[in-house]
């Protein structure tokens, strides 16, 4: 199972980063979301993997590590707030700059503009 | 305690002159003199004990963990410097009263001088090298302010900046050197460092340490090749030059050499480096002084030259050389301060300091002229003046230096030549200014004689020059011997200073220098003509040019690296991260650790396969944004299934609800953004990004695998064991959140709140064009809110709220809690927005989300503060069991209101974000 988990983290990191390297805001936001999954899974996995062992007293015989779970729980919620912040930033940039390029300049349009 | 007063009295009284300035200049003078006069009295009270050979030390803790303490010591060396600083300070303050014109602020000058005084006294009295460094830097800063006193003058500003850059830079080297020194000695206290002399010079890093310390000392004392800042610091008012650049600050470097002499001298390296630098500086600066037409410029270079002389003497480090060095410090302070003040008087009365203009001033200011001639004679080393005595000692000391081996003859020859030059410029200073024919027209003409009171300090010091020149042994002999012992670190043969030592080589060298110097002066026209033909050379422009060029390089470098492309920055950051991860992975002998693998679970395996396909799918069709978003939501769902499968029910519930909110958010955003991403990345860019992302993914996965297959020692046993007895809850994750690590959670909801407020601010006055059609040109449906959906949503709302309340209440003992309940409530409310529209919700719910956000954080915070009331630390929780009829026994925990705060914050933030963005789709605005 560990191999699969590592592969999942690798795939999420790789796809997330690839999208984050794109030049338009929306793919970057999607990439950020994927990377958030990767980070959360990574942090969670640091507590190791156990089946049927929720960290609720008397619910099972063994308990998985509750600490990474508590950390990841808040991380998920804050991750949402941060994603929302980036999204709104992207909207603001779109409104103020007139395009959705991360650098604030529409390369295709700008080149055309310059040649005109 | 009295010792502390000497150091801190000046700075404690530094505010007085500045604030009482309007009471008149004489009042300023009196109030300023108060501190140094008291300090001199205290310092003198130590004199008898110091002459008996006692060393007085005090110590008060400051930052003991760093080894930084208020440790001071009074020994012959430090007392000598302290008295020098205070006495010359008093004279300079006095002189400044008459020098400064009415339009300059005397209070500012005095306040700065007092601060500077404390800094200097701190250096010389410190018994702790770190403390010494603190004061050392303080002198750099205060001298910067003093040099730039006339801040309207660009030369003054540039000169001040250069002085700060050079001495400050040297200060950094010094800090490194002192820390190394302290590590070699095992203590920051000077007394211990002196005791560790053998260990220090035997240490393998001794050469590095020595060079660093010497850079500090040489920059401060303007030694070659760091000499160039001092002449440009002459843009300061003359009292400042007389004080800082003759008697005190530039002597700080010399002081450091003397202070650390017993600890770090005594090696061939010390002798060779320090002596050579001193010799070069002395000669080079003497040559420079010969050709200066500015009185102060001449004095500045002669100061550099004399500092070089003293440096050289401490470098030679024989008993005689050290005594000569100490003696010359005193002598130089006396005659150079007099000369500076005389130059200031000439400047003050004639309006110029240019030696090409100044002639025959004797006629107008005979007293100043006589005093200047006497002081210049002392500087030239004419017999019966104090300068002669120390020069004789110097010429004796340079005769045979074993460390130079076969080249030992160079030192006395060069030293004699430098002495000759010194005679030349001294003669020029005195003769050219006051005699040399009839006075030419000067800016202020005819010059009038300066006030007697202004000349008084010069008179005092020239008297000292002559007095010491005639009666050196009875006046200062004992003291110099005592100081010599301190610098040498052992009791030397007592040395007596006499004028007449019989006919010997030093006397011959001295005579050659005197006669040669005067002879050279008679041919000065040819000399100056020769100099004029040379290419002009100004260190200030070189330095400024160098700074500008360096700024140009750094700007180009920065611009090359940071071209404004965020894409590029992310690529750099990720690439660096990959490199660091690879570096960490390289150190592993095998990727797989010792822990056996967990068996593969079918559900999890299927989820993982779906997840991987969906993740790649998102990337593959990311140009079609809506489709990519839908596939992205599959990834989130699979992640929550994984959490559920791997025994994290709380996480699964959180992830699931966040997933819903996120996708709604992204869909809303997509409404305002282009529906498709243009294909604009070049092939090369795509491959570059694929490889960066691929490497990063593989590296992170490898690290995860390597960690997962290695044993772990969780710190969670405490939480598991104490969750019920201490926190009163069965759900350990929730108890950690609201109790054990409640403070973290509090911080996290504050972050949420800040994000919410930030978003609300960003959305203010935001006007985005509303698309009239979708990307394929079809108009939106006439019925934006289908009745079926809105009816269903309305029916679901009370149910959802009830589920949310249940999840909230049970959170302490079963999966749930404030975060999850908050998200469920948010989803239920957002569904109303989606299904029935913004205006529908607005008519029914009048929530002000920012207010609720604040209330949530406040409730959580107040719950935490509540525990102070019971004398417990912030956020200590408690619980109680209550038995009610019908309901039965249940638990009441103080963590519950905290969780309520969390709940409210989550709901308010989520709704604030979504409702505000949602509002943009209508004609209603956020700021309405």
PDB file of C-alpha atoms in Angstrom, chain B residues 55 73 75-78 80-81 194 197 254-266 270 310 313-315 317-319 321-327 329 479-492:
ATOM      1  CA  UNK B  55      42.688  46.670  37.968  1.00  0.00           C
ATOM      2  CA  UNK B  73      37.397  47.440  33.573  1.00  0.00           C
ATOM      3  CA  UNK B  75      43.365  49.641  33.935  1.00  0.00           C
ATOM      4  CA  UNK B  76      46.126  52.053  32.890  1.00  0.00           C
ATOM      5  CA  UNK B  77      45.314  51.698  29.194  1.00  0.00           C
ATOM      6  CA  UNK B  78      41.566  52.190  29.497  1.00  0.00           C
ATOM      7  CA  UNK B  80      44.391  56.800  29.755  1.00  0.00           C
ATOM      8  CA  UNK B  81      42.012  56.648  26.821  1.00  0.00           C
ATOM      9  CA  UNK B 194      44.257  37.666  28.029  1.00  0.00           C
ATOM     10  CA  UNK B 197      47.083  33.937  24.961  1.00  0.00           C
ATOM     11  CA  UNK B 254      44.792  51.803  17.619  1.00  0.00           C
ATOM     12  CA  UNK B 255      43.177  51.215  20.981  1.00  0.00           C
ATOM     13  CA  UNK B 256      41.918  47.854  19.786  1.00  0.00           C
ATOM     14  CA  UNK B 257      45.439  46.861  18.739  1.00  0.00           C
ATOM     15  CA  UNK B 258      46.716  47.873  22.159  1.00  0.00           C
ATOM     16  CA  UNK B 259      43.806  46.290  23.994  1.00  0.00           C
ATOM     17  CA  UNK B 260      44.105  42.917  22.315  1.00  0.00           C
ATOM     18  CA  UNK B 261      47.884  43.069  22.164  1.00  0.00           C
ATOM     19  CA  UNK B 262      48.441  40.789  25.168  1.00  0.00           C
ATOM     20  CA  UNK B 263      46.024  38.236  23.686  1.00  0.00           C
ATOM     21  CA  UNK B 264      46.802  38.108  19.979  1.00  0.00           C
ATOM     22  CA  UNK B 265      50.257  39.653  19.471  1.00  0.00           C
ATOM     23  CA  UNK B 266      53.516  37.827  19.866  1.00  0.00           C
ATOM     24  CA  UNK B 270      51.390  39.969  13.825  1.00  0.00           C
ATOM     25  CA  UNK B 310      51.498  54.131  16.062  1.00  0.00           C
ATOM     26  CA  UNK B 313      54.996  50.590  16.776  1.00  0.00           C
ATOM     27  CA  UNK B 314      52.360  48.210  18.158  1.00  0.00           C
ATOM     28  CA  UNK B 315      53.250  45.874  15.328  1.00  0.00           C
ATOM     29  CA  UNK B 317      55.706  44.950  19.842  1.00  0.00           C
ATOM     30  CA  UNK B 318      58.995  45.225  21.639  1.00  0.00           C
ATOM     31  CA  UNK B 319      58.893  46.912  25.035  1.00  0.00           C
ATOM     32  CA  UNK B 321      58.044  50.145  20.663  1.00  0.00           C
ATOM     33  CA  UNK B 322      54.928  49.665  22.758  1.00  0.00           C
ATOM     34  CA  UNK B 323      55.936  52.424  25.169  1.00  0.00           C
ATOM     35  CA  UNK B 324      56.691  54.699  22.238  1.00  0.00           C
ATOM     36  CA  UNK B 325      53.296  53.891  20.746  1.00  0.00           C
ATOM     37  CA  UNK B 326      51.438  54.739  23.928  1.00  0.00           C
ATOM     38  CA  UNK B 327      53.449  57.900  24.381  1.00  0.00           C
ATOM     39  CA  UNK B 329      49.038  58.446  21.219  1.00  0.00           C
ATOM     40  CA  UNK B 479      51.876  56.349  33.760  1.00  0.00           C
ATOM     41  CA  UNK B 480      53.271  55.307  30.409  1.00  0.00           C
ATOM     42  CA  UNK B 481      55.177  52.493  32.040  1.00  0.00           C
ATOM     43  CA  UNK B 482      52.006  51.310  33.742  1.00  0.00           C
ATOM     44  CA  UNK B 483      50.068  51.433  30.463  1.00  0.00           C
ATOM     45  CA  UNK B 484      52.939  49.612  28.775  1.00  0.00           C
ATOM     46  CA  UNK B 485      52.557  46.761  31.209  1.00  0.00           C
ATOM     47  CA  UNK B 486      48.889  46.497  30.320  1.00  0.00           C
ATOM     48  CA  UNK B 487      49.563  46.414  26.602  1.00  0.00           C
ATOM     49  CA  UNK B 488      52.505  44.048  26.820  1.00  0.00           C
ATOM     50  CA  UNK B 489      50.744  41.774  29.250  1.00  0.00           C
ATOM     51  CA  UNK B 490      53.783  41.458  31.507  1.00  0.00           C
ATOM     52  CA  UNK B 491      55.841  43.782  33.700  1.00  0.00           C
ATOM     53  CA  UNK B 492      58.579  45.228  31.520  1.00  0.00           C
TER      54      UNK B 492
END
